[in-house]
Structures are given as C-alpha cells and as structure tokens.
PDB file of C-alpha atoms in Angstrom:
ATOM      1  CA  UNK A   1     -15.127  23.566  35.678  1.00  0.00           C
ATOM      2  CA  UNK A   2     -14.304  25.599  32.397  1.00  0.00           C
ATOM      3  CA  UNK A   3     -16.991  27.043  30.032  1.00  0.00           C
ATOM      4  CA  UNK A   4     -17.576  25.553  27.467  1.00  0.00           C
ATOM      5  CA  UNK A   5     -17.596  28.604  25.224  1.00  0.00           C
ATOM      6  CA  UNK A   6     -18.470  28.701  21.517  1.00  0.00           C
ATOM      7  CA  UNK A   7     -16.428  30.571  19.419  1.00  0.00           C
ATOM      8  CA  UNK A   8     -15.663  34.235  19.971  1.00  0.00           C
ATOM      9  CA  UNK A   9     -17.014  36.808  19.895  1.00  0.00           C
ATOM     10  CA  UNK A  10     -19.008  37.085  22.368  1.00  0.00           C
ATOM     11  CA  UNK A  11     -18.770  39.175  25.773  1.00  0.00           C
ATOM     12  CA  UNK A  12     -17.138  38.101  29.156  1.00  0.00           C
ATOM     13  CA  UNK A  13     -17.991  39.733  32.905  1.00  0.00           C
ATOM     14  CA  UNK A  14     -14.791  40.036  34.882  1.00  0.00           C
ATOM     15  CA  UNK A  15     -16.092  40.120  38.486  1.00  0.00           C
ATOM     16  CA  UNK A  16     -12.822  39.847  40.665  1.00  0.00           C
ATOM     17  CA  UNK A  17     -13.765  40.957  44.851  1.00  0.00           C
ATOM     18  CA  UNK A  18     -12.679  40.629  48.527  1.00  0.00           C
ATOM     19  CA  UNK A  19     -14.779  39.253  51.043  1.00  0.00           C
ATOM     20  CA  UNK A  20     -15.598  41.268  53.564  1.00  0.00           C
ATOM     21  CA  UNK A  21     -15.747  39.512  57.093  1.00  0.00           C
ATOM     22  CA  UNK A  22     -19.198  39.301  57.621  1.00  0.00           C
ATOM     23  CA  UNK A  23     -20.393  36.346  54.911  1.00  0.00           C
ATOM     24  CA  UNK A  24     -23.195  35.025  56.387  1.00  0.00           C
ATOM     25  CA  UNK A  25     -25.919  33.862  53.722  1.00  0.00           C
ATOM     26  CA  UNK A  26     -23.084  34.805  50.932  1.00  0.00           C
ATOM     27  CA  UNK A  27     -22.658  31.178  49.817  1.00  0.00           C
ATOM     28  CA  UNK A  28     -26.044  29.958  49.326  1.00  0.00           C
ATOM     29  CA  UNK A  29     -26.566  33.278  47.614  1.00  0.00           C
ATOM     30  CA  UNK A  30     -23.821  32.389  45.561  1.00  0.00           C
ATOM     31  CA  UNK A  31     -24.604  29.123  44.261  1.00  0.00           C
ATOM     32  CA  UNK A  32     -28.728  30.537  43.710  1.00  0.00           C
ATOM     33  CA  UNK A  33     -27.075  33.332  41.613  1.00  0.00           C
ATOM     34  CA  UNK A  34     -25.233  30.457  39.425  1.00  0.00           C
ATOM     35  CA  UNK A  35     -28.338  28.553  38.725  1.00  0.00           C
ATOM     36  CA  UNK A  36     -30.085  31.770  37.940  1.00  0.00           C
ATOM     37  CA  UNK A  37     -27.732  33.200  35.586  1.00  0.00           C
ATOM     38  CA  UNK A  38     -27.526  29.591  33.802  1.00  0.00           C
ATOM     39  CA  UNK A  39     -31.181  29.961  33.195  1.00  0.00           C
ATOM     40  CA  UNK A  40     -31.402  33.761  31.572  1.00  0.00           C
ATOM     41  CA  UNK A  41     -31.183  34.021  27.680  1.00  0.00           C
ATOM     42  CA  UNK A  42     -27.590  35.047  25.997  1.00  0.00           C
ATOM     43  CA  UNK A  43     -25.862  32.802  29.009  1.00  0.00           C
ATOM     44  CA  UNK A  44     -22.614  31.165  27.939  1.00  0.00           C
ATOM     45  CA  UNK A  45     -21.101  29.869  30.773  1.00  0.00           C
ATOM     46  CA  UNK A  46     -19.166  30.656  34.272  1.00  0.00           C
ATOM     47  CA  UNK A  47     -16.088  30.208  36.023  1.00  0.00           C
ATOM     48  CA  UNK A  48     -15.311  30.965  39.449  1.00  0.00           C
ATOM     49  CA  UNK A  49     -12.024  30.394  41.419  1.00  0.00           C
ATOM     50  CA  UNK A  50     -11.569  31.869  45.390  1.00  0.00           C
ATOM     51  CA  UNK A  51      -8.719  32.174  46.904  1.00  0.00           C
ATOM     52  CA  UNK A  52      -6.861  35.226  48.289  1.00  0.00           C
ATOM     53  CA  UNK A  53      -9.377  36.819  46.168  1.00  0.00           C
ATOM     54  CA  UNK A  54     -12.321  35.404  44.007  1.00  0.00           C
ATOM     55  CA  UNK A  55     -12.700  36.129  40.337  1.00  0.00           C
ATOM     56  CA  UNK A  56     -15.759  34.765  38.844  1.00  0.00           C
ATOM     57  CA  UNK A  57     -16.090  35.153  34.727  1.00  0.00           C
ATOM     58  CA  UNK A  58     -19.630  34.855  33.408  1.00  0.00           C
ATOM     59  CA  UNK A  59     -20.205  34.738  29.382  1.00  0.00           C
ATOM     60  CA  UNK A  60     -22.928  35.820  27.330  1.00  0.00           C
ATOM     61  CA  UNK A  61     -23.620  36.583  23.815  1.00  0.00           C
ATOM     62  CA  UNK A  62     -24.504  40.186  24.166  1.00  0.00           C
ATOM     63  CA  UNK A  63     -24.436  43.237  25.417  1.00  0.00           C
ATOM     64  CA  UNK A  64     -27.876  43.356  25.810  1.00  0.00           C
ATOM     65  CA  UNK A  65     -28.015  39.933  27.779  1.00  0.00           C
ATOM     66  CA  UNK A  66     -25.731  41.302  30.530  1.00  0.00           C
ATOM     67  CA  UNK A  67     -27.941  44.290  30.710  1.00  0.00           C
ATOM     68  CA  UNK A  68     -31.121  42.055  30.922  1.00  0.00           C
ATOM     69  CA  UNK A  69     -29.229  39.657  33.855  1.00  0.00           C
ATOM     70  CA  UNK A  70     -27.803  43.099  35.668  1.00  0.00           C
ATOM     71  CA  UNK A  71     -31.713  44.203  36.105  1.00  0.00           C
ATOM     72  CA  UNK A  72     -32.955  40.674  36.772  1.00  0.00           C
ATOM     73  CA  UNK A  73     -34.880  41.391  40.406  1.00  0.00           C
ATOM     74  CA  UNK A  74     -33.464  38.770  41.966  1.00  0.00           C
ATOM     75  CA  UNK A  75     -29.914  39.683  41.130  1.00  0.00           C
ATOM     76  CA  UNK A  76     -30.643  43.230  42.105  1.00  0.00           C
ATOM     77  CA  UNK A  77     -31.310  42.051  46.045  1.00  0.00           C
ATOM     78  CA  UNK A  78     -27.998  39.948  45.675  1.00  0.00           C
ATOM     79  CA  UNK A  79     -26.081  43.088  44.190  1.00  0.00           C
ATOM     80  CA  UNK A  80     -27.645  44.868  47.336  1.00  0.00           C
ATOM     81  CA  UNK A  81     -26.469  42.449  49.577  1.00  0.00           C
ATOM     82  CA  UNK A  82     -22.743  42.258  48.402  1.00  0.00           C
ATOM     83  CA  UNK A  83     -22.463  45.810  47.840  1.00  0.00           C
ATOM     84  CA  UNK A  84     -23.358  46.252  51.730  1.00  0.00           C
ATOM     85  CA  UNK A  85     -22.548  42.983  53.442  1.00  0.00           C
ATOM     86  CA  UNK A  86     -20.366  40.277  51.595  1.00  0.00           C
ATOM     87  CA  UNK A  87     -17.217  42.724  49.605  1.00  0.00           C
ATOM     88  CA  UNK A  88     -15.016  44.739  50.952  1.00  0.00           C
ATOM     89  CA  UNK A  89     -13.907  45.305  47.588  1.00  0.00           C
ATOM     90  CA  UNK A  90     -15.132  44.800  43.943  1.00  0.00           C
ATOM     91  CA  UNK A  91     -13.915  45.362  40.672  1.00  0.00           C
ATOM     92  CA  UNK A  92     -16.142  44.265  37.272  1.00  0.00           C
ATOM     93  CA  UNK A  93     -15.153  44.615  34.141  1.00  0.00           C
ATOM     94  CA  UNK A  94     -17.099  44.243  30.629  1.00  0.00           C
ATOM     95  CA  UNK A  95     -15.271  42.970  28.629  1.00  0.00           C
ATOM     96  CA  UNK A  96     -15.168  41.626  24.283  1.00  0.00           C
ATOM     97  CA  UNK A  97     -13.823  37.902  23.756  1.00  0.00           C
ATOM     98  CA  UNK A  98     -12.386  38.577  20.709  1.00  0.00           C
ATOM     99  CA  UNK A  99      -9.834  35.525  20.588  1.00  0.00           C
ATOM    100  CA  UNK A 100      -9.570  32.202  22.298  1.00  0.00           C
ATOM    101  CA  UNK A 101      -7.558  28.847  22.543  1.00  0.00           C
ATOM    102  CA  UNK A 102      -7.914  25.909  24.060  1.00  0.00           C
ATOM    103  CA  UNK A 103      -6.285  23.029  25.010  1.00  0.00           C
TER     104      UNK A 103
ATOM    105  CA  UNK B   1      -5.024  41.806  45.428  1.00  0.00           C
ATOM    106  CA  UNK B   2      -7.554  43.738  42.601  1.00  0.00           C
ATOM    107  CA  UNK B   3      -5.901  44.935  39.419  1.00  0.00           C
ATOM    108  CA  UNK B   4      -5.869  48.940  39.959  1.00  0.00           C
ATOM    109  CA  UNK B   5      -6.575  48.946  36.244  1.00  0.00           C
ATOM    110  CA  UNK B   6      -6.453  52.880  34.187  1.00  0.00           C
ATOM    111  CA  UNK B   7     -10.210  53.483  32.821  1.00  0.00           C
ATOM    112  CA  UNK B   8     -11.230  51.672  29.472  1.00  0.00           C
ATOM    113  CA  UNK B   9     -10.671  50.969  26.892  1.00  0.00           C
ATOM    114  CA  UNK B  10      -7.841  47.826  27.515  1.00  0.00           C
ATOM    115  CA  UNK B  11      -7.628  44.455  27.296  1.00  0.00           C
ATOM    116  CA  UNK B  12      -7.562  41.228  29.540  1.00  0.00           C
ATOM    117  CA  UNK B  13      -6.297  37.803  28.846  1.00  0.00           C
ATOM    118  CA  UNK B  14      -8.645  35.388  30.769  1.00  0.00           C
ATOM    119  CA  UNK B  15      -6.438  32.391  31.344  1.00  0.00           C
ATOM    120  CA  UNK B  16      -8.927  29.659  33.373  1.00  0.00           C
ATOM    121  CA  UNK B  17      -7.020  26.214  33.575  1.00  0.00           C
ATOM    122  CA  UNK B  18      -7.203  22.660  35.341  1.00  0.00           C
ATOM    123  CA  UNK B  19      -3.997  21.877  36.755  1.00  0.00           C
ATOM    124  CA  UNK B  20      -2.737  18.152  36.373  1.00  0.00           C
ATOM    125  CA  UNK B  21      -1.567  15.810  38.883  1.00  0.00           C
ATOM    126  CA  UNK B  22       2.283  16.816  38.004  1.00  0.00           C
ATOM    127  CA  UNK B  23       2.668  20.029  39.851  1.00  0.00           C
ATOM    128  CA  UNK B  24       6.177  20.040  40.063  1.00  0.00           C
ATOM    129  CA  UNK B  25       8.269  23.513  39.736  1.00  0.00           C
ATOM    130  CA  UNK B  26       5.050  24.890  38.646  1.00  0.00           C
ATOM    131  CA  UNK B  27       4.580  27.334  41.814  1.00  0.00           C
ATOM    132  CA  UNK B  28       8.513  28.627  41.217  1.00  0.00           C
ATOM    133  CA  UNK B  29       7.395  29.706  37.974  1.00  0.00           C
ATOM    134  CA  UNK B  30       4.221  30.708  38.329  1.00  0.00           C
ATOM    135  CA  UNK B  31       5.825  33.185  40.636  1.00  0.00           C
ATOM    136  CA  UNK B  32       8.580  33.949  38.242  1.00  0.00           C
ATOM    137  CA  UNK B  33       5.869  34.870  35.102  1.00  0.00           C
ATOM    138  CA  UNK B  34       3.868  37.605  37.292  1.00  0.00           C
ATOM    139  CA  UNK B  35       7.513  39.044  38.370  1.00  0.00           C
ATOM    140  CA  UNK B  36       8.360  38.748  34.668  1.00  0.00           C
ATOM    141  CA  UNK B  37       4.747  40.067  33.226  1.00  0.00           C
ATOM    142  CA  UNK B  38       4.708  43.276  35.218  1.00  0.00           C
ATOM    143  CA  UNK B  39       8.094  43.953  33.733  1.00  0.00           C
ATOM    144  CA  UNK B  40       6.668  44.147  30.279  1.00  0.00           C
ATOM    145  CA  UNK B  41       5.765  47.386  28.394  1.00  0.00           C
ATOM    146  CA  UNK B  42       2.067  47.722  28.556  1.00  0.00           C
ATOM    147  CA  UNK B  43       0.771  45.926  31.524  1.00  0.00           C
ATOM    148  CA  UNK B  44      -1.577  46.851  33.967  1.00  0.00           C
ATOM    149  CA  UNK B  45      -2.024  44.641  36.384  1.00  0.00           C
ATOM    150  CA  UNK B  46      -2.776  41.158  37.276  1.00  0.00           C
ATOM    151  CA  UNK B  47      -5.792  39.059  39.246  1.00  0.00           C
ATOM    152  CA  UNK B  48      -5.207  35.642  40.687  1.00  0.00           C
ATOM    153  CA  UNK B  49      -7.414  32.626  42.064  1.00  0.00           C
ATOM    154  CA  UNK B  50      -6.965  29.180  42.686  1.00  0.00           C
ATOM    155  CA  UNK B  51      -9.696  26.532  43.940  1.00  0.00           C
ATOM    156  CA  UNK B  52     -11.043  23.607  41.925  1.00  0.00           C
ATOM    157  CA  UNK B  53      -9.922  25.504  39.149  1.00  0.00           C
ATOM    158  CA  UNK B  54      -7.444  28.885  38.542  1.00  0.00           C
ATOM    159  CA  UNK B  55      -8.100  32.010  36.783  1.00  0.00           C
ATOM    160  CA  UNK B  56      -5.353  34.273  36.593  1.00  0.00           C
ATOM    161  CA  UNK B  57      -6.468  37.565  34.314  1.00  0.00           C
ATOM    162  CA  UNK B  58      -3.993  40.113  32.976  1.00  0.00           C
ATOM    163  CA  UNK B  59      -4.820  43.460  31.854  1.00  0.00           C
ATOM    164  CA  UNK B  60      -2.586  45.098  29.177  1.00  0.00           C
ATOM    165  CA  UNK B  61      -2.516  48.425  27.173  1.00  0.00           C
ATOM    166  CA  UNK B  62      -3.005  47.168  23.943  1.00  0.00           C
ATOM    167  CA  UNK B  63      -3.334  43.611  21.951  1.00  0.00           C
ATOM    168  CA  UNK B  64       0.334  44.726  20.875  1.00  0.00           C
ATOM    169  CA  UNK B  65       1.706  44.449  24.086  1.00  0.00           C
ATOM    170  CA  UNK B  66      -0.002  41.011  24.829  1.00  0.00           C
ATOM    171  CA  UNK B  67       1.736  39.871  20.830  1.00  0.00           C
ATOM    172  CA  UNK B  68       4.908  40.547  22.733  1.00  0.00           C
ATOM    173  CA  UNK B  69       4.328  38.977  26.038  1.00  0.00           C
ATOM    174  CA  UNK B  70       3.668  36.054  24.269  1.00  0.00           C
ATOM    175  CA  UNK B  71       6.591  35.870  21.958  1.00  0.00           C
ATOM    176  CA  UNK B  72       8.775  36.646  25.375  1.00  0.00           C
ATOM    177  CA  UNK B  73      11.069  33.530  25.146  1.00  0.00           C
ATOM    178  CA  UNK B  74      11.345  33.182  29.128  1.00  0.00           C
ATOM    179  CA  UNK B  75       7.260  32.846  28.976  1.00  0.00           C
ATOM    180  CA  UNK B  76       7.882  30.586  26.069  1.00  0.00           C
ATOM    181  CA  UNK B  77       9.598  28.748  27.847  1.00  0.00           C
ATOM    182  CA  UNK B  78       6.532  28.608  30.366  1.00  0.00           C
ATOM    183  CA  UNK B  79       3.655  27.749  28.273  1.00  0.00           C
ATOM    184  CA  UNK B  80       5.614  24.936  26.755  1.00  0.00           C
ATOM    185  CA  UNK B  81       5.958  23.220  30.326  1.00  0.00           C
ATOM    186  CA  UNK B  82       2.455  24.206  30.814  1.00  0.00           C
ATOM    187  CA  UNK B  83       0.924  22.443  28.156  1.00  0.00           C
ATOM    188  CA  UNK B  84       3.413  19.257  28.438  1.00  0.00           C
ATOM    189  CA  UNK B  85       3.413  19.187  32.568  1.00  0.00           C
ATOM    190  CA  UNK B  86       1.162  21.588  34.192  1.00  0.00           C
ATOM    191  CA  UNK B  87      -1.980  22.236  32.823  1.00  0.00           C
ATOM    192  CA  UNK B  88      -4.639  19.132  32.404  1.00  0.00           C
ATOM    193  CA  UNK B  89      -7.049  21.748  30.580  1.00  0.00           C
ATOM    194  CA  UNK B  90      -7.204  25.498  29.857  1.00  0.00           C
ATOM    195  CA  UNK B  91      -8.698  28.115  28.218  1.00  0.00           C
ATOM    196  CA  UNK B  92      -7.532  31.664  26.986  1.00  0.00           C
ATOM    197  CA  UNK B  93      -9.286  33.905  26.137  1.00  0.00           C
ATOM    198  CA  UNK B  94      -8.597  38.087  25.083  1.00  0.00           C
ATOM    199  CA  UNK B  95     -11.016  40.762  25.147  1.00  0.00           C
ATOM    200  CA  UNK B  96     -11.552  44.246  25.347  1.00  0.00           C
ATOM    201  CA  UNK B  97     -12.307  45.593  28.476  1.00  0.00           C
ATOM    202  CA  UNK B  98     -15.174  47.856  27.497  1.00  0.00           C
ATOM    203  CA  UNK B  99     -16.799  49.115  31.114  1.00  0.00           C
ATOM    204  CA  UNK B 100     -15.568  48.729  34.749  1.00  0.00           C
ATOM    205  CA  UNK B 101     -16.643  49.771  38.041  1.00  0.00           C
ATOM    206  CA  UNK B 102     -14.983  49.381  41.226  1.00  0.00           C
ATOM    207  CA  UNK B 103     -16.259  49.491  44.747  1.00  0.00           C
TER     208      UNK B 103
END
C-alpha cells in the first residue's frame, strides 16, 4: 500500500538491504516492527517492496521522532538481529521530503 | 543492487507506485529509463523493488539535476504512458538525503 502522507515537509527513512541467507524469525520480526513503528508518535506511514532487494520507506514528522523510534528497546533487539543474522547488506538513508505529487 | 551513494548531503526521488492491470511495454521501458537516468549529469545511483507495490529511489547531486531529468523528453515521454497506461497509483516524493550508514 502507499502512505498516505500529508503534505511535505516532513522526513523519510530510506532503508534499502540484502537478505542474508539465514532468515529465520526475519518475517515475523518484520511485520511486529510495522505494527510497532505505526504505534510511536511522529509516525507517518510505510512502504515496503522486496524483490532482488527490499527497500522499505518509513515517514515521520521529525527528526526527533526517528531518533525516539531508533532507541525504542524493542527495535534495538531487531536492529541487533539484522545487523548479525537477516542482511548481508544495508544501506539507510535520512532523508527531507521537501516536495511531493501524487496521482 | 544498493545505490553506492557519495556521503551527504544529496537528494532522492522516492517514486512508490501501484501498477495497473495494463502492463504492456512497461518492462522495455522501465529498463530503458534506468539505462537513460544513469546517463544524466548528476546521478548517483538507483534502488529497485517490486512486490505488491514498487519503489524505485534515485539519488542525484542536486535538485538541479533532478529539474533536468524531468524535463528529459525521452522520460517525458515515459511518465506520460505512466500516468495514462502504467501506473494505477503513485507517489513521488524528493528529499534531501541528510544521514546514511551502510553495512
């Protein structure tokens, strides 16, 4: 689905990986870290797609909001996890939605 | 493959989109437009996935060089079909890539 974001600006995380080949537990993880990011303040929305890679975009309405979701405990054991289990590779990337269209 | 993106400051166009039923030609030029982007002053790479949905982000030098990449009649071309064929939804969306970290 698309995110339903309101207008700019507001900040996007650009989390684009490769799965390692080990990805036991990754998917429920995955879908628990969804629900939990949905429910932290400054959340705007996500979008994931996975193919030969995966790039999942998460929005939020501040700086401060990403830092606040980037220390949440529970998203610390799932940064663990993918940082020594689930990628092979990661790149994530802060980023400022300063324009948008949409049709 | 990841985007072996320069350090920030530069910018991304987040393009997230629903594809319609009509997919005809579309792959051809799909193809044709990350051939065609990487040939254009100022870019730095490109990410691509496609599941229920497709993000495809493209990282550029400056908001100058994305101004031309869209005025680039051969993507012109592109976008129209997009919007009259291709897409059944999408957002864009440009920002400044403040922070990245790979792994």
């Amino acid at each position: 689905m698309l995110a339903n974001t309101p207008p700019p600006p507001y900040y996007a995380v650009i989390f684009s990986n490769i799965k390692s080949p080990d990805t036991e537990g990754y998917s429920e993880m995955a879908d628990r870290m969804v629900e939990l990011a949905a429910e932290q303040p400054g959340f705007l929305g996500i979008e994931s797609a996975s193919s030969d890679i995966a790039i999942t975009v998460s929005y939020w309405e501040s700086e401060q909001a990403i830092a606040n979701w980037k220390r949440n405990a529970e998203h610390q054991v799932a940064q663990k996890l993918g940082k020594d289990k689930w990628y092979a590779a990661f790149q994530l990337r802060v980023a400022k939605v300063e324009r948008a269209y949409s049709y």
